[in-house]
Amino acid sequence: MLAKVLSCAVIGLDGVLVAVEVDVLSGLPAFSVVGLGDAAVHESRERVRSAVRNSGMSFPMRRITANLAPADLRKAGPAYDLPIALGLLIATDQLVADVSDAVFIGELGLDGTLRHTDGMLPMAAVARSHGISTIYVPAEDAAEAALIEGLRIFPVRSLRELIAHLSGERPLRPYTGSTGFTPAPPGGTVDFADVRGQEHVKRALEVAAAGGHNILMSGPPGAGKTMLARALHSILPPLSFAEALEVTKIYSVAGQLPRDTPLIRERPFCAPHHTVSTAGLVGGGSRVRPGMISLAHRGILFLDELPEFGNRLEVLRQPLEDRIVTLSRAHGSITYPAAFMLVAAQNPCPCGWHGDPERTCTCTPALVSRYQRRVSGPLLDRIDIHVEAPRVKYDKLSSLAPGEPSSVVRERVIAARQRQIERLNGHPRCRSNADLGPAEIRTFCALDQAGQSLLKSAVQRLNLSARSYHRILRLARTIADLNGAEQIAAVHVAEAIQYRPRQVE
């Protein structure tokens, strides 16, 4: 007899419906799973066999074929255990149930219990998009699936419990937990008030947060660059519900969604070590997963000791421009979102004291030049703000006067972002000034005569590229938003120009 049960696969960040067809025929005992599955899919045979027997049901000693359709779509992971087991029971008449309008997802333990499955959010979303109203998921994943409105979510703890529900013996109750959204309180482990000195760097970080701009801090060891980067997290605006769903979907597929919350409510802060692999940074691997730049989506990607990353930095060029990363493999291409703020820090040389007025640099000029050239000019040109973070003097460090707290700075940042949201209404591709394209720049970044004259002089004297020209206009727009000005003035252009490096290697 043939049975058909619906399940889901995840390709990139998108769910795809999969029909699990189970056919039980007479003949020598055999159990095969076809449909382009990986090792975890083929190992489901042993998990299903033990789960069925330990759930009080009979495993048939016949020829069993489970097909995962469409057959040309690669399947990965153990999410098909439950539908295969269910199809087997229906095909052998051990269970009589209509499952045509429901999706079943879950990994089975050998005792029949259901375990957590990655990618539940996109799988629930695709079920809803196909008009399916009911979905059965592991109990610990019910809250995540319930983020998709319009679905009846049945939390299942074991195969035995599901059999009792479908046979009418002990019906399960649909999940009724709250799915309301409230933004998380400000993140970050460092408050701006705790940072002594570096007022111009804190101003640059405020501008970066207000417009979503990339920033590079350069300075000697111990100047507070890492501390400042972590303080930046505390002044970012809260996530909207739509942004929170985007981030949650990425973490769900990557298997890094926290168990204590189904929805990520705080902007990510990702700080990979400089020994990270290219696949770890941009994504990939034998089973393609999101990399750090996608895990930092709508948040901060902090690269400390930037030159130490070497040639791996070149893979950031396309994501910094397009806000996505495309991974091409022999079996197809997968696109992940990568709309992150790049926050980087570097020393001026290997020893860290090049140009310091009080400590002598021990590096040769050739070594300093070679070190600085580790970060290419095209990548530096994609960073909006370049700022020096010099050593902090004793009188600043010992001062008891409190600095401006992050809560006050954050209010200014939120106000500036709100102006951008109102201005960019009708431009869905743009969420902040950092996203402005050439057409939007022409519309929203008009300069007065004084600003045009100043920018023209800067382009000629600093030999700026077309990309740098547009980035200055975006920065000037953000600075004007922070000051509550509708028109970009020359003073805003002047501050934006000072954030450009004097020379691009």
Short mmCIF file of C-alpha atoms in Angstrom, two decimals, residues 258-469:
data_model
loop_
_atom_site.label_atom_id
_atom_site.label_comp_id
_atom_site.label_asym_id
_atom_site.label_seq_id
_atom_site.Cartn_x
_atom_site.Cartn_y
_atom_site.Cartn_z
CA PRO A 258 18.76 30.27 21.45
CA ARG A 259 16.61 27.65 23.15
CA ASP A 260 15.15 30.12 25.66
CA THR A 261 13.56 32.38 23.03
CA PRO A 262 11.93 31.65 19.67
CA LEU A 263 12.53 35.18 18.36
CA ILE A 264 15.75 37.19 18.36
CA ARG A 265 14.86 40.66 19.64
CA GLU A 266 18.35 42.20 19.81
CA ARG A 267 20.61 43.25 16.97
CA PRO A 268 23.41 40.71 16.46
CA PHE A 269 27.01 41.46 17.37
CA CYS A 270 29.39 39.02 15.64
CA ALA A 271 33.13 39.21 16.25
CA PRO A 272 34.94 36.36 14.42
CA HIS A 273 38.58 35.70 15.20
CA HIS A 274 41.04 36.54 12.43
CA THR A 275 41.76 32.82 11.97
CA VAL A 276 38.20 32.21 10.73
CA SER A 277 37.98 30.32 7.44
CA THR A 278 36.46 31.82 4.31
CA ALA A 279 33.50 29.44 4.61
CA GLY A 280 33.05 30.46 8.24
CA LEU A 281 33.08 34.13 7.27
CA VAL A 282 30.79 34.17 4.22
CA GLY A 283 29.09 30.77 4.51
CA GLY A 284 29.43 27.46 2.73
CA GLY A 285 30.72 24.06 3.73
CA SER A 286 29.66 20.58 2.59
CA ARG A 287 26.19 21.34 3.91
CA VAL A 288 25.88 25.01 3.02
CA ARG A 289 25.17 27.16 6.07
CA PRO A 290 25.14 30.95 6.66
CA GLY A 291 28.47 32.52 7.58
CA MET A 292 29.32 35.23 10.09
CA ILE A 293 28.39 38.04 7.69
CA SER A 294 24.84 36.64 7.46
CA LEU A 295 24.64 35.98 11.20
CA ALA A 296 25.45 39.69 11.60
CA HIS A 297 22.49 40.67 9.38
CA ARG A 298 20.80 43.86 10.73
CA GLY A 299 23.56 44.09 13.32
CA ILE A 300 27.32 44.53 13.67
CA LEU A 301 30.18 42.52 12.17
CA PHE A 302 33.25 43.47 14.23
CA LEU A 303 36.62 42.60 12.70
CA ASP A 304 39.38 43.28 15.21
CA GLU A 305 42.98 43.35 13.96
CA LEU A 306 41.67 43.85 10.42
CA PRO A 307 44.96 43.31 8.51
CA GLU A 308 45.37 39.87 10.12
CA PHE A 309 42.39 38.57 8.13
CA GLY A 310 44.51 38.88 4.97
CA ASN A 311 43.06 37.91 1.59
CA ARG A 312 39.85 36.61 3.18
CA LEU A 313 38.70 40.23 3.39
CA GLU A 314 38.27 40.41 -0.37
CA VAL A 315 35.15 38.22 -0.16
CA LEU A 316 33.46 41.13 1.67
CA ARG A 317 33.44 43.41 -1.37
CA GLN A 318 30.23 42.13 -2.93
CA PRO A 319 28.25 41.80 0.35
CA LEU A 320 29.22 45.35 1.36
CA GLU A 321 27.78 46.68 -1.89
CA ASP A 322 24.80 44.39 -2.54
CA ARG A 323 23.81 43.53 1.05
CA ILE A 324 23.61 39.86 0.05
CA VAL A 325 26.09 37.03 -0.41
CA THR A 326 25.68 34.46 -3.18
CA LEU A 327 27.31 31.04 -2.76
CA SER A 328 27.62 29.12 -6.03
CA ARG A 329 28.15 25.39 -5.96
CA ALA A 330 28.01 22.63 -8.56
CA HIS A 331 24.40 21.81 -7.63
CA GLY A 332 23.19 25.42 -7.66
CA SER A 333 23.43 28.84 -6.00
CA ILE A 334 22.19 29.97 -2.60
CA THR A 335 21.74 33.60 -1.58
CA TYR A 336 21.84 34.75 2.04
CA PRO A 337 21.13 38.29 3.30
CA ALA A 338 24.13 40.24 4.59
CA ALA A 339 22.96 43.75 5.49
CA PHE A 340 25.42 44.33 8.32
CA MET A 341 27.41 47.24 9.69
CA LEU A 342 31.12 46.57 9.28
CA VAL A 343 33.01 47.83 12.33
CA ALA A 344 36.75 47.24 12.06
CA ALA A 345 39.80 48.07 14.14
CA GLN A 346 43.47 47.96 13.30
CA ASN A 347 46.88 48.95 14.58
CA PRO A 348 49.04 51.19 12.39
CA CYS A 349 51.82 48.58 12.21
CA PRO A 350 52.71 45.12 13.57
CA CYS A 351 54.10 46.48 16.84
CA GLY A 352 51.29 49.01 17.07
CA TRP A 353 53.27 52.19 17.77
CA HIS A 354 53.87 53.67 14.34
CA GLY A 355 53.28 57.41 14.56
CA ASP A 356 52.89 57.43 18.34
CA PRO A 357 54.48 60.57 19.87
CA GLU A 358 55.64 58.83 23.05
CA ARG A 359 56.64 55.28 22.12
CA THR A 360 59.11 54.29 19.43
CA CYS A 361 57.99 51.99 16.64
CA THR A 362 60.24 48.96 16.17
CA CYS A 363 59.05 48.17 12.64
CA THR A 364 60.98 48.96 9.49
CA PRO A 365 59.32 51.24 6.90
CA ALA A 366 58.99 48.29 4.52
CA LEU A 367 57.29 46.21 7.22
CA VAL A 368 54.86 49.05 8.03
CA SER A 369 54.02 49.49 4.36
CA ARG A 370 53.52 45.76 3.82
CA TYR A 371 51.30 45.54 6.91
CA GLN A 372 49.08 48.42 5.82
CA ARG A 373 48.73 46.99 2.31
CA ARG A 374 47.14 43.82 3.70
CA VAL A 375 43.82 45.64 3.48
CA SER A 376 43.21 46.49 -0.16
CA GLY A 377 42.25 49.93 -1.43
CA PRO A 378 38.92 48.76 -2.93
CA LEU A 379 37.86 47.37 0.44
CA LEU A 380 38.90 50.53 2.30
CA ASP A 381 36.95 52.55 -0.24
CA ARG A 382 33.81 50.69 0.83
CA ILE A 383 34.18 51.86 4.43
CA ASP A 384 32.33 55.12 5.02
CA ILE A 385 34.08 56.37 8.16
CA HIS A 386 37.81 56.26 8.90
CA VAL A 387 38.77 57.62 12.30
CA GLU A 388 41.95 57.70 14.38
CA ALA A 389 41.80 56.48 17.99
CA PRO A 390 44.96 57.78 19.71
CA ARG A 391 46.18 56.81 23.16
CA VAL A 392 44.13 58.29 26.02
CA LYS A 393 45.93 60.74 28.32
CA TYR A 394 46.08 60.22 32.08
CA ASP A 395 43.90 63.21 32.93
CA LYS A 396 41.10 61.74 30.79
CA LEU A 397 41.47 58.28 32.31
CA SER A 398 41.45 59.58 35.88
CA SER A 399 38.58 62.00 35.36
CA LEU A 400 35.55 61.37 37.57
CA ALA A 401 33.25 63.46 35.39
CA PRO A 402 30.63 61.12 33.90
CA GLY A 403 30.46 60.91 30.14
CA GLU A 404 27.30 61.03 28.07
CA PRO A 405 25.42 57.74 28.60
CA SER A 406 24.43 55.45 25.76
CA SER A 407 20.73 55.99 26.49
CA VAL A 408 21.00 59.68 25.54
CA VAL A 409 23.02 58.98 22.38
CA ARG A 410 20.60 56.20 21.43
CA GLU A 411 17.66 58.61 21.51
CA ARG A 412 19.40 60.83 18.96
CA VAL A 413 20.18 57.81 16.80
CA ILE A 414 16.56 56.61 16.93
CA ALA A 415 15.31 60.09 16.01
CA ALA A 416 17.68 60.23 13.02
CA ARG A 417 16.61 56.75 11.87
CA GLN A 418 12.96 57.77 12.16
CA ARG A 419 13.57 60.72 9.83
CA GLN A 420 15.12 58.31 7.33
CA ILE A 421 12.19 55.88 7.57
CA GLU A 422 9.72 58.68 6.87
CA ARG A 423 11.81 60.04 4.01
CA LEU A 424 12.37 56.65 2.41
CA ASN A 425 8.74 55.59 2.59
CA GLY A 426 8.02 54.10 -0.82
CA HIS A 427 11.61 52.92 -1.28
CA PRO A 428 11.48 49.38 0.17
CA ARG A 429 15.08 48.60 -0.80
CA CYS A 430 16.38 51.37 1.48
CA ARG A 431 16.08 51.19 5.25
CA SER A 432 18.78 53.71 6.17
CA ASN A 433 21.05 56.24 4.51
CA ALA A 434 23.73 53.59 4.01
CA ASP A 435 21.36 51.82 1.58
CA LEU A 436 20.84 54.84 -0.69
CA GLY A 437 21.55 54.16 -4.35
CA PRO A 438 22.48 56.74 -7.01
CA ALA A 439 18.83 57.53 -7.76
CA GLU A 440 17.98 58.07 -4.09
CA ILE A 441 21.12 60.16 -3.59
CA ARG A 442 20.05 62.48 -6.39
CA THR A 443 16.62 62.80 -4.80
CA PHE A 444 17.47 63.14 -1.11
CA CYS A 445 21.06 64.43 -0.96
CA ALA A 446 20.89 67.73 -2.81
CA LEU A 447 23.55 70.27 -1.75
CA ASP A 448 23.46 74.03 -1.65
CA GLN A 449 26.05 76.07 -3.53
CA ALA A 450 28.50 76.16 -0.64
CA GLY A 451 28.26 72.40 -0.13
CA GLN A 452 28.79 71.70 -3.82
CA SER A 453 31.87 73.93 -3.90
CA LEU A 454 33.33 72.23 -0.82
CA LEU A 455 32.69 68.72 -2.14
CA LYS A 456 34.14 69.57 -5.55
CA SER A 457 37.34 70.79 -3.92
CA ALA A 458 37.57 67.64 -1.79
CA VAL A 459 37.10 65.31 -4.77
CA GLN A 460 39.89 67.08 -6.68
CA ARG A 461 42.36 67.40 -3.79
CA LEU A 462 41.84 63.94 -2.29
CA ASN A 463 41.46 62.21 -5.67
CA LEU A 464 38.25 60.53 -4.51
CA SER A 465 36.54 57.78 -6.47
CA ALA A 466 32.92 57.88 -7.58
CA ARG A 467 32.12 55.47 -4.76
CA SER A 468 33.73 57.79 -2.22
CA TYR A 469 31.78 60.72 -3.64
#
